[in-house]
Short mmCIF file of C-alpha atoms and ligand atoms in Angstrom, two decimals:
data_model
loop_
_atom_site.label_atom_id
_atom_site.label_comp_id
_atom_site.label_asym_id
_atom_site.label_seq_id
_atom_site.Cartn_x
_atom_site.Cartn_y
_atom_site.Cartn_z
CA MET A 1 -8.29 36.10 -24.19
CA GLU A 2 -4.75 35.30 -25.30
CA LYS A 3 -2.37 38.34 -25.45
CA ILE A 4 -0.38 39.38 -28.34
CA LEU A 5 2.57 42.15 -28.30
CA ILE A 6 3.43 43.98 -31.32
CA ALA A 7 7.01 45.41 -31.45
CA ASP A 8 7.75 47.56 -34.33
CA ASP A 9 9.22 51.05 -34.51
CA GLU A 10 6.66 52.15 -37.15
CA LYS A 11 3.79 53.55 -35.57
CA ASN A 12 1.13 52.85 -38.51
CA ILE A 13 2.41 49.13 -38.55
CA CYS A 14 1.52 49.03 -34.83
CA ASP A 15 -1.85 50.46 -35.45
CA SER A 16 -2.93 48.40 -38.22
CA LEU A 17 -1.82 45.29 -36.95
CA LYS A 18 -3.65 46.31 -33.37
CA PHE A 19 -6.82 46.89 -35.54
CA ALA A 20 -6.57 43.95 -37.23
CA LEU A 21 -6.10 41.56 -34.19
CA GLU A 22 -7.91 43.43 -31.44
CA ASP A 23 -11.31 41.85 -31.82
CA ASN A 24 -10.00 38.55 -30.96
CA TYR A 25 -7.02 39.20 -28.94
CA GLU A 26 -5.83 41.58 -26.38
CA VAL A 27 -3.10 43.39 -28.01
CA PHE A 28 -0.21 45.67 -26.67
CA THR A 29 2.23 47.60 -28.77
CA THR A 30 5.62 49.07 -28.24
CA GLN A 31 8.11 50.77 -30.77
CA ASP A 32 10.99 50.57 -28.24
CA ALA A 33 12.74 47.13 -28.48
CA ASN A 34 13.93 47.72 -24.45
CA GLN A 35 10.56 47.57 -23.68
CA VAL A 36 9.83 44.29 -25.09
CA MET A 37 10.92 42.16 -21.95
CA GLU A 38 9.50 44.14 -19.45
CA ILE A 39 6.10 44.04 -21.01
CA LEU A 40 6.48 40.17 -21.71
CA TYR A 41 6.59 39.66 -18.01
CA SER A 42 4.24 42.21 -16.82
CA GLU A 43 1.36 41.17 -19.25
CA ASN A 44 2.17 37.59 -19.54
CA ILE A 45 2.25 37.82 -23.19
CA ASP A 46 1.56 34.78 -25.47
CA VAL A 47 2.84 35.62 -28.69
CA VAL A 48 5.07 38.61 -30.10
CA LEU A 49 4.96 39.84 -33.65
CA LEU A 50 8.59 41.02 -33.87
CA ASP A 51 10.04 43.40 -36.44
CA LEU A 52 13.59 42.11 -37.38
CA LYS A 53 14.64 45.88 -37.22
CA ILE A 54 13.33 47.87 -34.51
CA GLY A 55 15.22 51.21 -34.76
CA LYS A 56 18.72 50.60 -34.33
CA ILE A 57 18.28 47.39 -32.48
CA ASP A 58 18.44 44.04 -34.38
CA GLY A 59 15.31 41.97 -33.77
CA ILE A 60 17.35 38.88 -33.53
CA THR A 61 18.91 40.00 -30.23
CA VAL A 62 15.59 40.58 -29.05
CA LEU A 63 14.35 37.43 -30.12
CA LYS A 64 17.25 35.55 -28.50
CA ASP A 65 16.44 37.39 -25.26
CA ILE A 66 13.09 36.25 -25.36
CA LYS A 67 13.71 32.53 -26.00
CA SER A 68 16.50 32.46 -23.47
CA LYS A 69 14.23 33.73 -20.63
CA LEU A 70 10.56 32.86 -21.66
CA ARG A 71 10.77 29.70 -23.90
CA ASN A 72 7.28 29.44 -24.02
CA VAL A 73 6.46 32.78 -25.76
CA GLN A 74 5.98 32.25 -29.51
CA VAL A 75 7.64 34.91 -31.70
CA ILE A 76 6.39 35.49 -35.12
CA VAL A 77 9.09 37.60 -36.86
CA VAL A 78 8.01 40.35 -39.38
CA THR A 79 10.73 40.94 -42.16
CA ALA A 80 11.13 43.00 -45.11
CA TYR A 81 9.93 41.50 -48.25
CA GLY A 82 13.05 39.48 -49.64
CA SER A 83 15.16 39.25 -46.58
CA ILE A 84 14.90 35.38 -46.75
CA LYS A 85 18.42 35.16 -44.98
CA SER A 86 17.26 36.94 -41.75
CA SER A 87 13.97 34.83 -41.74
CA ILE A 88 16.00 31.58 -41.65
CA ASN A 89 18.16 32.99 -38.97
CA ALA A 90 15.35 33.95 -36.85
CA MET A 91 13.75 30.39 -37.22
CA LYS A 92 17.18 28.91 -36.03
CA GLU A 93 16.86 31.13 -33.18
CA GLY A 94 13.51 29.48 -32.16
CA ALA A 95 11.16 31.76 -34.12
CA PHE A 96 7.76 30.32 -34.64
CA HIS A 97 7.28 31.46 -37.87
CA TYR A 98 7.93 34.69 -40.14
CA ILE A 99 5.93 36.77 -42.23
CA THR A 100 7.03 39.10 -44.81
CA LYS A 101 5.83 42.94 -45.56
CA PRO A 102 3.49 43.94 -47.02
CA ILE A 103 1.43 41.45 -44.45
CA ASP A 104 -1.08 39.59 -45.78
CA MET A 105 -3.84 39.59 -43.14
CA GLU A 106 -5.10 36.02 -43.90
CA GLU A 107 -1.48 34.76 -43.24
CA LEU A 108 -1.18 36.58 -40.19
CA TYR A 109 -4.32 35.23 -38.67
CA LEU A 110 -3.12 31.89 -39.48
CA TYR A 111 0.11 31.98 -37.78
CA VAL A 112 -1.03 33.81 -34.76
CA GLU A 113 -3.49 31.06 -34.38
CA LYS A 114 -0.93 28.14 -35.13
CA ALA A 115 1.43 29.87 -32.48
CA ILE A 116 -1.13 30.18 -29.60
CA GLU A 117 -2.06 26.45 -30.56
CA TYR A 118 1.64 25.47 -30.24
CA LYS A 119 2.06 27.28 -27.19
CA ASN A 120 -0.92 25.71 -25.31
CA LEU A 121 0.25 22.32 -26.29
CA ASN A 122 3.77 22.83 -25.60
CA TYR A 123 2.68 24.32 -22.13
CA SER A 124 0.56 21.03 -21.27
CA LEU A 125 3.53 18.90 -22.52
CA THR A 126 5.69 20.25 -20.21
CA ASN A 127 3.29 20.14 -17.51
CA LEU A 128 2.57 16.31 -18.45
CA LYS A 129 6.37 15.85 -18.09
CA LYS A 130 6.26 17.65 -14.68
CA ILE A 131 3.56 15.51 -13.34
CA LEU A 132 5.05 12.49 -14.55
CA HIS A 133 8.39 13.35 -12.90
CA GLU A 134 6.71 14.30 -9.70
CA ARG A 135 4.84 11.02 -9.56
CA TYR A 136 7.99 9.34 -9.52
CA SER A 137 9.81 11.48 -7.28
CA PHE A 138 11.03 10.75 -3.92
CA LYS A 139 7.99 12.59 -2.51
CA GLU A 140 6.09 9.78 -3.42
CA ILE A 141 8.15 7.40 -1.39
CA ILE A 142 6.53 7.74 2.08
CA GLY A 143 8.04 7.05 5.55
CA LYS A 144 9.78 8.70 8.24
CA SER A 145 11.77 6.26 9.99
CA ASP A 146 15.80 6.75 10.19
CA LYS A 147 16.16 3.50 8.45
CA LEU A 148 14.30 4.55 5.26
CA ARG A 149 15.83 8.26 5.24
CA LEU A 150 19.44 6.57 5.55
CA PHE A 151 18.38 4.20 2.93
CA LEU A 152 17.08 7.26 0.45
CA ASN A 153 20.19 9.22 1.21
CA ARG A 154 22.15 6.50 -0.14
CA VAL A 155 19.76 6.30 -3.41
CA GLU A 156 20.17 10.08 -4.03
CA LYS A 157 23.81 9.43 -4.22
CA VAL A 158 23.63 7.42 -6.97
CA ILE A 159 21.02 9.04 -9.24
CA ASP A 160 23.15 10.63 -11.51
CA ILE A 161 26.15 8.18 -11.99
CA ASP A 162 25.73 5.64 -14.64
CA SER A 163 27.11 2.50 -12.51
CA THR A 164 24.70 -0.49 -12.79
CA VAL A 165 22.64 -1.00 -9.78
CA LEU A 166 21.09 -3.84 -7.87
CA ILE A 167 17.88 -3.25 -5.94
CA THR A 168 17.28 -6.07 -3.41
CA GLY A 169 14.65 -6.37 -0.77
CA GLU A 170 11.85 -8.49 0.30
CA SER A 171 8.60 -8.61 -1.86
CA GLY A 172 6.51 -5.40 -1.73
CA THR A 173 9.26 -3.25 -0.02
CA GLY A 174 9.18 -0.71 -2.76
CA LYS A 175 11.71 -1.93 -5.36
CA ASP A 176 9.80 -0.84 -8.37
CA LEU A 177 9.16 2.54 -6.63
CA ILE A 178 12.85 3.10 -6.18
CA ALA A 179 13.93 2.09 -9.51
CA LYS A 180 11.36 4.63 -11.22
CA ALA A 181 12.65 7.16 -8.87
CA LEU A 182 16.32 6.56 -9.95
CA HIS A 183 15.19 7.11 -13.52
CA PHE A 184 12.87 9.96 -13.19
CA GLN A 185 14.83 11.88 -11.14
CA GLY A 186 18.08 11.38 -12.67
CA ASN A 187 19.89 12.94 -15.81
CA ARG A 188 18.35 10.52 -18.11
CA LYS A 189 14.63 11.45 -17.05
CA ASP A 190 13.84 12.63 -20.55
CA GLU A 191 14.88 9.36 -22.20
CA ASN A 192 13.05 5.88 -22.15
CA PHE A 193 12.63 3.94 -18.89
CA ILE A 194 12.10 0.55 -20.07
CA VAL A 195 11.01 -2.42 -17.80
CA VAL A 196 11.36 -5.88 -18.39
CA ASN A 197 10.09 -8.33 -16.05
CA CYS A 198 12.01 -11.45 -16.12
CA ALA A 199 9.43 -13.45 -14.52
CA ALA A 200 6.58 -12.35 -16.59
CA ILE A 201 7.81 -13.23 -20.02
CA PRO A 202 7.83 -16.60 -21.10
CA GLU A 203 11.54 -17.98 -21.11
CA ASN A 204 11.67 -18.74 -24.95
CA LEU A 205 10.44 -14.88 -25.54
CA LEU A 206 12.61 -13.16 -23.31
CA GLU A 207 15.54 -13.30 -25.63
CA SER A 208 13.71 -11.79 -28.59
CA GLU A 209 12.03 -9.10 -26.44
CA LEU A 210 15.14 -7.97 -25.27
CA PHE A 211 17.47 -8.23 -28.29
CA GLY A 212 15.04 -7.75 -30.87
CA TYR A 213 14.94 -9.59 -34.29
CA GLU A 214 15.37 -8.90 -37.99
CA LYS A 215 12.45 -9.91 -40.37
CA GLY A 216 12.35 -13.46 -41.35
CA THR A 217 14.78 -14.71 -38.32
CA PHE A 218 12.17 -16.97 -37.46
CA THR A 219 8.49 -18.49 -38.28
CA GLY A 220 6.48 -15.50 -37.45
CA ALA A 221 9.28 -12.84 -37.74
CA ASP A 222 7.28 -11.21 -40.53
CA LYS A 223 8.70 -7.67 -39.84
CA LYS A 224 11.68 -6.38 -38.09
CA LYS A 225 11.45 -5.58 -34.12
CA ILE A 226 13.76 -3.61 -32.23
CA GLY A 227 14.45 -4.67 -28.74
CA LYS A 228 13.89 -3.52 -25.49
CA ILE A 229 17.67 -2.93 -24.86
CA GLN A 230 17.93 -0.74 -27.88
CA LEU A 231 14.64 0.97 -26.86
CA ALA A 232 16.22 2.04 -23.60
CA ASN A 233 19.19 3.68 -25.46
CA ASN A 234 20.20 6.85 -23.57
CA GLY A 235 17.81 5.98 -20.92
CA THR A 236 17.47 3.13 -18.40
CA LEU A 237 16.75 -0.42 -18.93
CA PHE A 238 15.07 -2.04 -15.56
CA LEU A 239 15.46 -5.68 -15.43
CA ASP A 240 13.01 -6.77 -12.84
CA GLU A 241 12.91 -9.98 -11.11
CA ILE A 242 16.43 -10.76 -12.64
CA ALA A 243 16.97 -13.98 -10.67
CA GLU A 244 14.21 -15.37 -12.81
CA MET A 245 16.30 -15.36 -16.11
CA ASP A 246 17.80 -18.54 -17.40
CA LEU A 247 21.54 -19.17 -17.25
CA GLN A 248 21.93 -18.88 -21.13
CA LEU A 249 20.17 -15.51 -21.35
CA GLN A 250 22.40 -14.15 -18.28
CA ALA A 251 25.54 -14.65 -20.36
CA LYS A 252 24.19 -12.59 -23.01
CA ILE A 253 23.27 -9.98 -20.62
CA LEU A 254 26.69 -10.06 -19.23
CA ARG A 255 27.92 -9.08 -22.54
CA ILE A 256 25.66 -6.28 -22.85
CA VAL A 257 26.59 -4.94 -19.69
CA GLU A 258 30.36 -5.36 -20.32
CA ASP A 259 30.19 -4.01 -23.92
CA MET A 260 27.46 -1.84 -24.33
CA GLU A 261 26.43 -3.45 -27.58
CA VAL A 262 23.56 -5.52 -28.85
CA THR A 263 23.29 -7.60 -31.74
CA PRO A 264 19.50 -8.29 -32.63
CA LEU A 265 18.56 -11.84 -33.53
CA GLY A 266 19.52 -12.71 -37.11
CA SER A 267 21.82 -9.96 -37.47
CA ASN A 268 25.73 -10.11 -37.53
CA ARG A 269 25.81 -6.04 -36.93
CA PRO A 270 26.38 -5.05 -33.22
CA VAL A 271 24.72 -1.73 -32.48
CA LYS A 272 26.50 0.56 -29.96
CA ILE A 273 24.21 1.35 -27.15
CA ASP A 274 24.14 3.68 -23.82
CA VAL A 275 21.97 2.24 -21.52
CA ARG A 276 21.98 2.57 -17.41
CA ILE A 277 21.08 -1.04 -16.22
CA VAL A 278 18.87 -1.19 -13.05
CA ALA A 279 17.96 -4.67 -11.82
CA ALA A 280 15.87 -5.96 -8.95
CA THR A 281 15.35 -9.23 -7.12
CA ASN A 282 13.59 -10.34 -3.76
CA LYS A 283 15.53 -13.41 -3.88
CA ASP A 284 19.05 -13.80 -2.13
CA LEU A 285 21.08 -13.37 -5.30
CA GLU A 286 24.27 -14.67 -3.41
CA ALA A 287 22.59 -17.88 -2.58
CA GLU A 288 21.38 -18.12 -6.16
CA VAL A 289 24.93 -17.96 -7.19
CA LYS A 290 26.10 -20.49 -4.56
CA GLY A 291 23.21 -22.85 -5.80
CA GLY A 292 24.46 -22.49 -9.28
CA LYS A 293 21.29 -20.64 -10.66
CA PHE A 294 22.71 -17.35 -11.29
CA ARG A 295 26.26 -16.50 -12.87
CA GLU A 296 28.63 -15.16 -10.29
CA ASP A 297 30.32 -12.91 -13.04
CA LEU A 298 26.89 -11.26 -13.75
CA PHE A 299 26.23 -11.03 -10.22
CA TYR A 300 29.34 -8.98 -9.71
CA ARG A 301 28.65 -6.90 -12.76
CA LEU A 302 25.03 -6.06 -11.67
CA ASN A 303 25.90 -5.73 -7.87
CA VAL A 304 28.11 -2.54 -8.60
CA ILE A 305 26.01 -0.65 -6.32
CA ASN A 306 23.73 -2.52 -4.08
CA LEU A 307 20.70 -0.57 -2.57
CA GLU A 308 18.75 -2.94 -0.22
CA VAL A 309 15.19 -1.82 0.95
CA PRO A 310 14.63 -2.63 4.23
CA PRO A 311 11.68 -4.78 5.33
CA LEU A 312 8.75 -2.72 6.77
CA ARG A 313 9.17 -4.65 10.12
CA GLU A 314 12.66 -2.86 10.54
CA ARG A 315 11.15 0.62 10.11
CA LYS A 316 7.95 0.38 12.32
CA GLY A 317 8.22 4.12 12.28
CA ASP A 318 6.79 4.29 8.81
CA ILE A 319 3.62 2.28 9.34
CA PRO A 320 1.56 5.30 10.98
CA VAL A 321 2.39 7.55 7.99
CA LEU A 322 1.90 4.89 5.52
CA LEU A 323 -1.44 3.99 7.10
CA ASN A 324 -2.43 7.91 6.65
CA TYR A 325 -1.05 7.99 3.03
CA PHE A 326 -3.19 4.96 1.88
CA LEU A 327 -6.20 6.00 3.88
CA ASN A 328 -6.13 9.05 1.77
CA LYS A 329 -5.49 7.34 -1.45
CA TYR A 330 -8.57 4.87 -0.98
CA ASN A 331 -10.96 7.53 0.60
CA ASN A 332 -10.39 9.30 -2.87
CA LYS A 333 -10.48 6.43 -4.87
CA LEU A 334 -13.45 4.48 -3.27
CA HIS A 335 -15.31 7.88 -2.51
CA LYS A 336 -15.36 7.22 1.39
CA GLU A 337 -14.64 9.57 4.24
CA VAL A 338 -12.86 7.50 6.55
CA VAL A 339 -11.30 9.68 9.26
CA GLY A 340 -8.52 7.36 10.68
CA PHE A 341 -7.62 4.22 12.82
CA SER A 342 -7.92 3.76 16.26
CA LYS A 343 -4.87 3.77 18.64
CA ASP A 344 -5.02 -0.24 19.22
CA VAL A 345 -5.21 -0.91 15.31
CA ILE A 346 -1.86 1.15 15.00
CA GLU A 347 -0.39 -0.53 17.96
CA THR A 348 -1.37 -4.04 16.52
CA LEU A 349 0.07 -3.24 13.14
CA GLU A 350 3.21 -2.03 14.65
CA LYS A 351 3.86 -5.51 16.22
CA TYR A 352 2.86 -7.47 13.03
CA LYS A 353 5.72 -8.82 10.81
CA PHE A 354 4.49 -7.61 7.39
CA PRO A 355 5.83 -10.61 5.69
CA GLY A 356 4.26 -8.81 2.61
CA ASN A 357 5.61 -5.44 3.42
CA VAL A 358 4.10 -2.14 2.16
CA ARG A 359 2.10 -3.77 -0.76
CA GLU A 360 0.52 -5.77 2.28
CA LEU A 361 -0.33 -2.74 4.32
CA GLU A 362 -1.62 -0.78 1.49
CA ASN A 363 -3.94 -3.92 0.34
CA LEU A 364 -5.08 -4.19 4.13
CA VAL A 365 -5.87 -0.44 4.04
CA GLU A 366 -7.73 -0.66 0.64
CA MET A 367 -9.91 -3.67 2.21
CA LEU A 368 -10.56 -1.76 5.56
CA VAL A 369 -11.43 1.36 3.81
CA ALA A 370 -13.83 -0.48 1.32
CA LEU A 371 -15.78 -2.17 4.22
CA SER A 372 -15.68 0.51 6.77
CA ASP A 373 -19.04 1.87 7.70
CA ASN A 374 -17.66 3.63 10.61
CA LYS A 375 -15.30 7.32 10.53
CA ILE A 376 -12.78 5.22 12.43
CA ILE A 377 -11.49 2.02 11.76
CA SER A 378 -11.18 -0.20 14.90
CA LYS A 379 -9.12 -3.44 15.87
CA GLU A 380 -12.24 -5.53 15.33
CA SER A 381 -12.26 -5.02 11.54
CA LEU A 382 -8.46 -6.55 11.12
CA PRO A 383 -8.38 -9.85 9.96
CA GLU A 384 -7.22 -12.13 12.54
CA ARG A 385 -3.83 -13.19 11.25
CA TYR A 386 -2.74 -9.53 12.29
CA TYR A 387 -3.06 -10.48 15.87
CA ALA A 388 -2.51 -14.14 15.50
CA ASN A 389 1.07 -13.60 14.20
CA ILE A 390 2.13 -11.03 17.10
CA ASP A 391 3.62 -13.69 19.54
CA LYS A 392 5.81 -14.93 16.69
CA GLY A 393 6.11 -11.77 15.33
CA TYR A 394 7.48 -9.62 18.13
CA ASP A 395 8.52 -12.42 20.29
CA ASN A 396 10.79 -11.13 23.31
CA ASN A 397 9.25 -7.71 23.89
CA ASP A 398 5.61 -9.01 24.67
CA ILE A 399 4.65 -10.77 27.53
CA ARG A 400 1.34 -12.69 27.41
CA ILE A 401 -0.73 -13.37 30.55
CA ARG A 402 -4.11 -15.38 30.66
CA ILE A 403 -7.06 -13.76 32.21
CA GLY A 404 -7.49 -15.53 35.54
CA THR A 405 -3.72 -15.64 36.60
CA ASN A 406 -3.28 -14.09 40.07
CA LEU A 407 -1.31 -11.10 40.75
CA LYS A 408 1.57 -12.91 42.41
CA GLU A 409 1.84 -15.02 39.36
CA ILE A 410 1.72 -11.88 37.15
CA GLU A 411 4.70 -10.26 39.17
CA ARG A 412 6.55 -13.17 38.79
CA ILE A 413 6.21 -13.40 35.16
CA VAL A 414 6.90 -9.73 34.38
CA ILE A 415 10.13 -9.96 36.73
CA LEU A 416 11.39 -13.02 34.83
CA LYS A 417 10.60 -11.78 31.36
CA THR A 418 12.13 -8.23 32.15
CA LEU A 419 15.21 -9.99 33.47
CA GLU A 420 15.42 -12.07 30.20
CA TYR A 421 15.00 -9.01 28.02
CA PHE A 422 17.69 -7.08 29.87
CA GLN A 423 19.82 -10.26 29.74
CA GLY A 424 19.97 -10.64 33.61
CA ASN A 425 21.10 -6.93 34.03
CA ARG A 426 19.70 -6.18 37.41
CA ARG A 427 20.12 -2.47 37.25
CA MET A 428 18.39 -1.83 34.11
CA THR A 429 15.50 -4.43 35.20
CA ALA A 430 14.96 -2.77 38.23
CA GLU A 431 14.83 0.78 36.59
CA SER A 432 12.71 -0.34 33.96
CA LEU A 433 10.03 -2.02 36.63
CA GLN A 434 10.77 1.41 38.74
CA ILE A 435 11.59 -0.45 41.54
CA SER A 436 14.99 -0.50 43.81
CA GLU A 437 17.49 -2.96 43.18
CA ARG A 438 17.38 -4.14 46.70
CA ASN A 439 13.60 -4.88 46.09
CA LEU A 440 14.17 -6.60 42.98
CA GLN A 441 16.91 -8.81 44.75
CA TYR A 442 14.27 -9.69 47.19
CA LYS A 443 11.51 -10.43 44.77
CA ILE A 444 13.80 -12.71 42.70
CA LYS A 445 14.61 -14.56 45.75
CA GLU A 446 10.90 -14.85 46.88
CA TYR A 447 9.79 -16.00 43.75
CA ASN A 448 12.69 -18.15 43.16
CA ILE A 449 13.89 -16.95 39.96
CA VAL A 450 17.16 -18.15 38.98
CA LYS A 451 18.83 -15.71 36.75
N1 ATP B 1 7.55 4.03 1.07
C1 ATP B 1 6.48 3.96 0.23
N2 ATP B 1 5.61 4.91 0.16
C2 ATP B 1 4.65 4.54 -0.72
N3 ATP B 1 3.96 3.33 -1.28
C3 ATP B 1 5.06 2.61 -1.47
C4 ATP B 1 6.06 2.50 -0.69
N4 ATP B 1 6.90 1.35 -0.88
C5 ATP B 1 6.08 0.49 -1.50
N5 ATP B 1 4.94 1.27 -1.80
C6 ATP B 1 3.86 0.82 -2.49
O1 ATP B 1 3.67 -0.65 -2.38
C7 ATP B 1 3.45 -1.38 -3.52
C8 ATP B 1 4.52 -2.32 -3.90
O2 ATP B 1 5.56 -1.76 -4.03
P1 ATP B 1 6.58 -2.14 -5.28
O3 ATP B 1 6.05 -2.82 -6.32
O4 ATP B 1 7.71 -1.27 -5.48
O5 ATP B 1 7.41 -3.41 -4.47
P2 ATP B 1 8.55 -4.43 -4.78
O6 ATP B 1 9.74 -4.20 -3.87
O7 ATP B 1 9.10 -4.19 -6.12
O8 ATP B 1 7.95 -5.86 -4.81
P3 ATP B 1 8.11 -7.26 -5.70
O9 ATP B 1 9.31 -7.99 -5.14
O10 ATP B 1 6.86 -8.26 -5.37
O11 ATP B 1 8.21 -6.92 -7.10
C9 ATP B 1 3.31 -0.54 -4.55
O12 ATP B 1 2.03 0.02 -4.73
C10 ATP B 1 4.14 0.83 -4.14
O13 ATP B 1 3.71 2.11 -4.79
MG1 MG B 2 8.76 -5.22 -8.00
#
């Protein structure tokens, strides 16, 4: 049951309003303005019926107090007949509505009901926004490797500044995720986050998509269309796959970045805008510049701040946590109850190169969870390429020895490879093999290893 507080210095008004409302609501009353806040806090009140003159205290002061501390509590002010001015003041200070004395009960019911509806709606909206913001927060970026942590520190430093950001990194490293976190954690979070995927929109449509057009600009332009750049006003424009944009359009984007104004196609009136531009690409933009495919001036304008997301193979420490995170996600999604991965799965994946980065790992986990009949996913369920690539992937740190090789030969190979690994440093090699340097010296001679 919703809770209503009646604050009025006249006892009979309190009583009659209570009587009118108590069938449908839980009703509290007070004749003391100083008690209002206390009751609001202790009883978790939804709606206040507030007299605009409670004894010597001005109701507007109480209203201000309520709205500054408990924004979601809805206040209906009750005013003496004819004092329109104070009612308007009250509305300005955030009252939900006002009713005049003598009170019309039908009117009262209606406003109380509307106020509660509004409160609930407002509450779910705030909640929704909160959920949205959390969904794109740094908490969603999983990983505990030092490399990722350092990278995220860098990202956090540029969240609230308006400089243009270029996010680079291989495919599937999480560039989209970073772009969203930049927007939804920054001070533009309540404004639009507009994504333009330059690779997905056909070249000839990209310009009108970005700039918008006036009615009748070309065949088919039967009404005015606002471009994405303008839609992003006060918010963030995310230009994904920026390398795919053709040179002509790049020139126009350069002007947007420099002048912060946009002229829709077919119009001659530039519109001032305020957008933060975030661009991303998995290509090496500098190489594109050298190859004449990307404008050098635009590159420098975009690259004011460069955030390079490290590839997954350089932050292997993230693999186990990501595996668990995606395991959970797909257990839920696919209604499975896989408990975990066997140790050799994790070891194998830590040695794999992951050309498709986190996206590849996520897809792999989805597949493994979907197909698994067991509680534990074992190495046998991994597709072959996850082992086949290992030698290439982890080159120098692995030694492969065929079954059937005799022990002496194994010892020779191990010593040789360890020496190579430590670049011929005998002290470190001996330490790593847990033998004395003298013994190592002897074996090097014995096996005729020249290093
Ligand atoms: N650190 C991470 N934690 C959790 N999920 C991640 C992480 N990094 C990437 N992902 C997930 O991996 C997938 C690929 O990430 P994303 O789309 O951001 O990559 P990208 O770098 O934009 O790739 P592309 O260059 O192909 O556009 C997404 O589903 C994303 O949610
Ligand atoms: Mg992407």
